[in-house]
Short mmCIF file of C-alpha atoms in Angstrom, two decimals:
data_model
loop_
_atom_site.label_atom_id
_atom_site.label_comp_id
_atom_site.label_asym_id
_atom_site.label_seq_id
_atom_site.Cartn_x
_atom_site.Cartn_y
_atom_site.Cartn_z
CA MET A 1 -42.22 -8.00 41.52
CA ALA A 2 -41.41 -6.56 38.10
CA ALA A 3 -41.39 -2.81 37.71
CA SER A 4 -44.38 -1.61 35.75
CA LEU A 5 -44.04 0.74 32.83
CA ASN A 6 -45.59 4.13 33.01
CA PRO A 7 -48.49 4.64 30.58
CA VAL A 8 -46.37 6.62 28.11
CA GLU A 9 -43.63 3.97 27.96
CA ALA A 10 -46.35 1.35 27.56
CA ALA A 11 -47.86 3.30 24.64
CA PHE A 12 -44.49 3.40 22.87
CA GLY A 13 -43.93 -0.29 23.61
CA ASN A 14 -47.37 -1.21 22.28
CA ALA A 15 -46.78 0.79 19.10
CA MET A 16 -43.47 -1.00 18.55
CA ARG A 17 -45.00 -4.43 19.21
CA ASP A 18 -47.92 -3.72 16.86
CA PHE A 19 -45.54 -2.47 14.16
CA LYS A 20 -43.42 -5.61 14.36
CA ALA A 21 -46.48 -7.87 14.31
CA GLU A 22 -47.97 -6.07 11.30
CA LEU A 23 -44.65 -5.96 9.43
CA LYS A 24 -44.52 -9.77 9.55
CA ASP A 25 -40.87 -9.85 8.49
CA ASP A 26 -38.22 -10.44 11.13
CA ASP A 27 -35.38 -9.90 8.64
CA VAL A 28 -36.62 -6.42 7.73
CA TYR A 29 -37.28 -5.62 11.40
CA ASN A 30 -33.72 -6.68 12.26
CA GLN A 31 -32.35 -4.46 9.48
CA LEU A 32 -34.34 -1.54 10.88
CA SER A 33 -33.06 -2.14 14.39
CA GLN A 34 -29.46 -1.62 13.24
CA ILE A 35 -30.09 2.03 12.31
CA THR A 36 -30.35 4.09 15.48
CA THR A 37 -29.12 7.56 14.49
CA ILE A 38 -29.87 10.23 11.95
CA ASP A 39 -26.18 10.11 11.00
CA GLN A 40 -26.71 6.63 9.58
CA VAL A 41 -29.55 8.01 7.46
CA TYR A 42 -27.34 10.87 6.23
CA ASP A 43 -24.58 8.36 5.38
CA ALA A 44 -27.10 6.40 3.31
CA THR A 45 -28.37 9.52 1.52
CA ASP A 46 -24.80 10.56 0.72
CA GLU A 47 -24.10 7.10 -0.69
CA ILE A 48 -27.29 7.11 -2.76
CA GLN A 49 -26.53 10.56 -4.15
CA LYS A 50 -22.98 9.57 -5.11
CA LYS A 51 -24.34 6.56 -6.98
CA GLN A 52 -27.02 8.65 -8.68
CA ALA A 53 -24.46 11.28 -9.69
CA LYS A 54 -22.30 8.61 -11.33
CA GLU A 55 -25.32 7.31 -13.23
CA GLY A 56 -26.31 10.81 -14.33
CA HIS A 57 -29.69 10.96 -12.66
CA LEU A 58 -29.18 12.82 -9.40
CA ARG A 59 -32.43 13.27 -7.47
CA HIS A 60 -33.30 16.06 -5.05
CA LEU A 61 -32.83 14.47 -1.64
CA SER A 62 -32.68 17.91 -0.07
CA LYS A 63 -36.49 17.82 -0.34
CA ILE A 64 -36.63 15.54 2.69
CA SER A 65 -34.61 17.90 4.89
CA PRO A 66 -37.72 19.27 6.66
CA TYR A 67 -38.83 15.69 7.36
CA LEU A 68 -35.46 14.72 8.79
CA ASP A 69 -35.16 17.97 10.75
CA ARG A 70 -38.57 17.57 12.36
CA LEU A 71 -37.94 13.92 13.16
CA GLU A 72 -34.61 14.85 14.68
CA GLU A 73 -36.42 17.33 16.96
CA TYR A 74 -39.01 14.67 17.73
CA ALA A 75 -36.33 12.10 18.58
CA ALA A 76 -34.55 14.58 20.85
CA THR A 77 -37.84 15.29 22.61
CA ILE A 78 -38.77 11.67 23.28
CA GLU A 79 -35.20 10.79 24.28
CA VAL A 80 -35.64 13.02 27.32
CA PHE A 81 -38.54 11.10 28.82
CA LEU A 82 -37.70 7.65 27.44
CA GLN A 83 -34.00 7.79 28.34
CA ALA A 84 -32.76 7.32 24.76
CA LYS A 85 -34.05 3.84 24.01
CA PRO A 86 -32.23 2.67 20.87
CA ASP A 87 -35.04 0.32 19.83
CA ILE A 88 -37.44 3.26 19.57
CA LEU A 89 -34.91 5.43 17.73
CA ALA A 90 -34.27 2.56 15.32
CA LEU A 91 -37.93 2.63 14.30
CA ILE A 92 -37.68 6.34 13.61
CA TRP A 93 -34.48 6.22 11.52
CA GLY A 94 -34.31 2.65 10.19
CA PRO A 95 -37.31 2.78 7.85
CA ILE A 96 -36.08 5.99 6.23
CA LYS A 97 -32.75 4.47 5.31
CA LEU A 98 -34.27 1.20 4.15
CA LEU A 99 -36.99 2.87 2.07
CA LEU A 100 -34.50 5.17 0.36
CA GLN A 101 -32.20 2.25 -0.41
CA TRP A 102 -35.01 0.04 -1.69
CA THR A 103 -36.52 2.71 -3.91
CA SER A 104 -33.28 4.19 -5.22
CA VAL A 105 -33.10 1.64 -8.04
CA ILE A 106 -36.34 2.81 -9.67
CA ARG A 107 -36.63 6.57 -10.21
CA ALA A 108 -40.41 6.77 -9.99
CA SER A 109 -40.46 4.85 -6.70
CA PHE A 110 -37.62 6.92 -5.29
CA ASP A 111 -39.28 10.18 -6.31
CA ALA A 112 -42.58 9.01 -4.79
CA ILE A 113 -41.11 8.19 -1.37
CA VAL A 114 -39.03 11.39 -1.35
CA ASP A 115 -42.11 13.45 -2.25
CA ILE A 116 -44.18 11.79 0.46
CA MET A 117 -41.49 12.38 3.08
CA ALA A 118 -41.18 15.99 1.95
CA GLU A 119 -44.94 16.53 2.30
CA ILE A 120 -45.04 14.93 5.74
CA GLY A 121 -42.03 16.99 6.80
CA GLU A 122 -43.91 20.17 5.95
CA LEU A 123 -46.88 19.02 8.05
CA LEU A 124 -45.02 17.86 11.15
CA PRO A 125 -44.89 20.42 13.94
CA GLU A 126 -41.68 22.04 15.06
CA PHE A 127 -41.21 19.90 18.13
CA LYS A 128 -38.67 22.22 19.77
CA ARG A 129 -41.24 25.02 19.80
CA VAL A 130 -43.99 22.72 21.07
CA ILE A 131 -41.81 21.57 23.96
CA SER A 132 -40.85 25.11 24.88
CA LEU A 133 -44.53 26.03 25.04
CA PHE A 134 -45.88 23.01 26.89
CA ASP A 135 -42.91 21.60 28.81
CA GLN A 136 -42.61 17.86 29.44
CA THR A 137 -46.12 17.18 30.76
CA VAL A 138 -47.64 13.72 30.73
CA THR A 139 -50.21 14.95 28.22
CA LEU A 140 -47.47 16.07 25.86
CA GLN A 141 -45.72 12.72 26.28
CA GLU A 142 -48.96 10.96 25.38
CA VAL A 143 -49.26 13.12 22.26
CA MET A 144 -45.67 12.18 21.37
CA ALA A 145 -46.63 8.50 21.70
CA LEU A 146 -49.52 9.09 19.28
CA PHE A 147 -47.12 10.73 16.82
CA PHE A 148 -44.86 7.68 17.15
CA ARG A 149 -47.73 5.37 16.28
CA ASP A 150 -48.63 7.55 13.27
CA ILE A 151 -45.01 7.58 12.08
CA LEU A 152 -44.89 3.79 12.37
CA ASP A 153 -48.19 3.47 10.49
CA PHE A 154 -46.73 5.47 7.59
CA TYR A 155 -43.56 3.36 7.60
CA LEU A 156 -45.55 0.14 7.75
CA VAL A 157 -47.60 1.00 4.67
CA ALA A 158 -44.53 2.19 2.75
CA LEU A 159 -42.36 -0.78 3.76
CA LYS A 160 -45.03 -3.31 2.83
CA PHE A 161 -45.70 -1.61 -0.51
CA PHE A 162 -42.08 -1.24 -1.56
CA LYS A 163 -41.13 -4.69 -0.24
CA LEU A 164 -43.86 -6.17 -2.41
CA SER A 165 -42.68 -4.07 -5.36
CA ARG A 166 -39.12 -5.33 -4.85
CA GLU A 167 -40.33 -8.92 -4.79
CA LEU A 168 -42.64 -8.61 -7.79
CA PHE A 169 -40.36 -6.53 -10.05
CA PRO A 170 -37.93 -9.37 -10.90
CA ALA A 171 -40.84 -11.72 -11.58
CA VAL A 172 -42.52 -9.22 -13.91
CA ILE A 173 -39.26 -8.56 -15.76
CA SER A 174 -38.67 -12.30 -16.07
CA VAL A 175 -42.12 -12.84 -17.59
CA LEU A 176 -41.79 -9.88 -19.96
CA TYR A 177 -38.35 -10.71 -21.29
CA HIS A 178 -38.30 -14.52 -21.35
#
């Protein structure tokens, strides 16, 4: 008999399954699954900023620090009760790296995603404080699963939008200049 998942693990699993089904792009999902740490995101932001500095249009990536900080606290919190599942962590960190890379070629797109992440970062709770107040109760774990689903919903909308933009941009340029 197979071991059954507890309700919280099932909620995280369902959110991941729904995200993958809605994304409808196995290649993008596979790219996301390769990014399992915040360090990989920081490496990408460093690389993007070096490139932007060379091109003379450095953007303010420090604006997303609150977002990254809060997600890092969130990841540390869920790692405790999910035993550090890399597939879940990949869906927290992977979309950030991919979105920043995709949008870095067009300033307005890059600024838009950075601004959105900055705004969300200001709204996310300080997970360390929440945990210290409420401990690791099942109710808190269920709330963390709801946050996970909300985070994935944001990523899904952003990934679909910017993927479409990336696909349409060359076609539009081709029509305009040929």
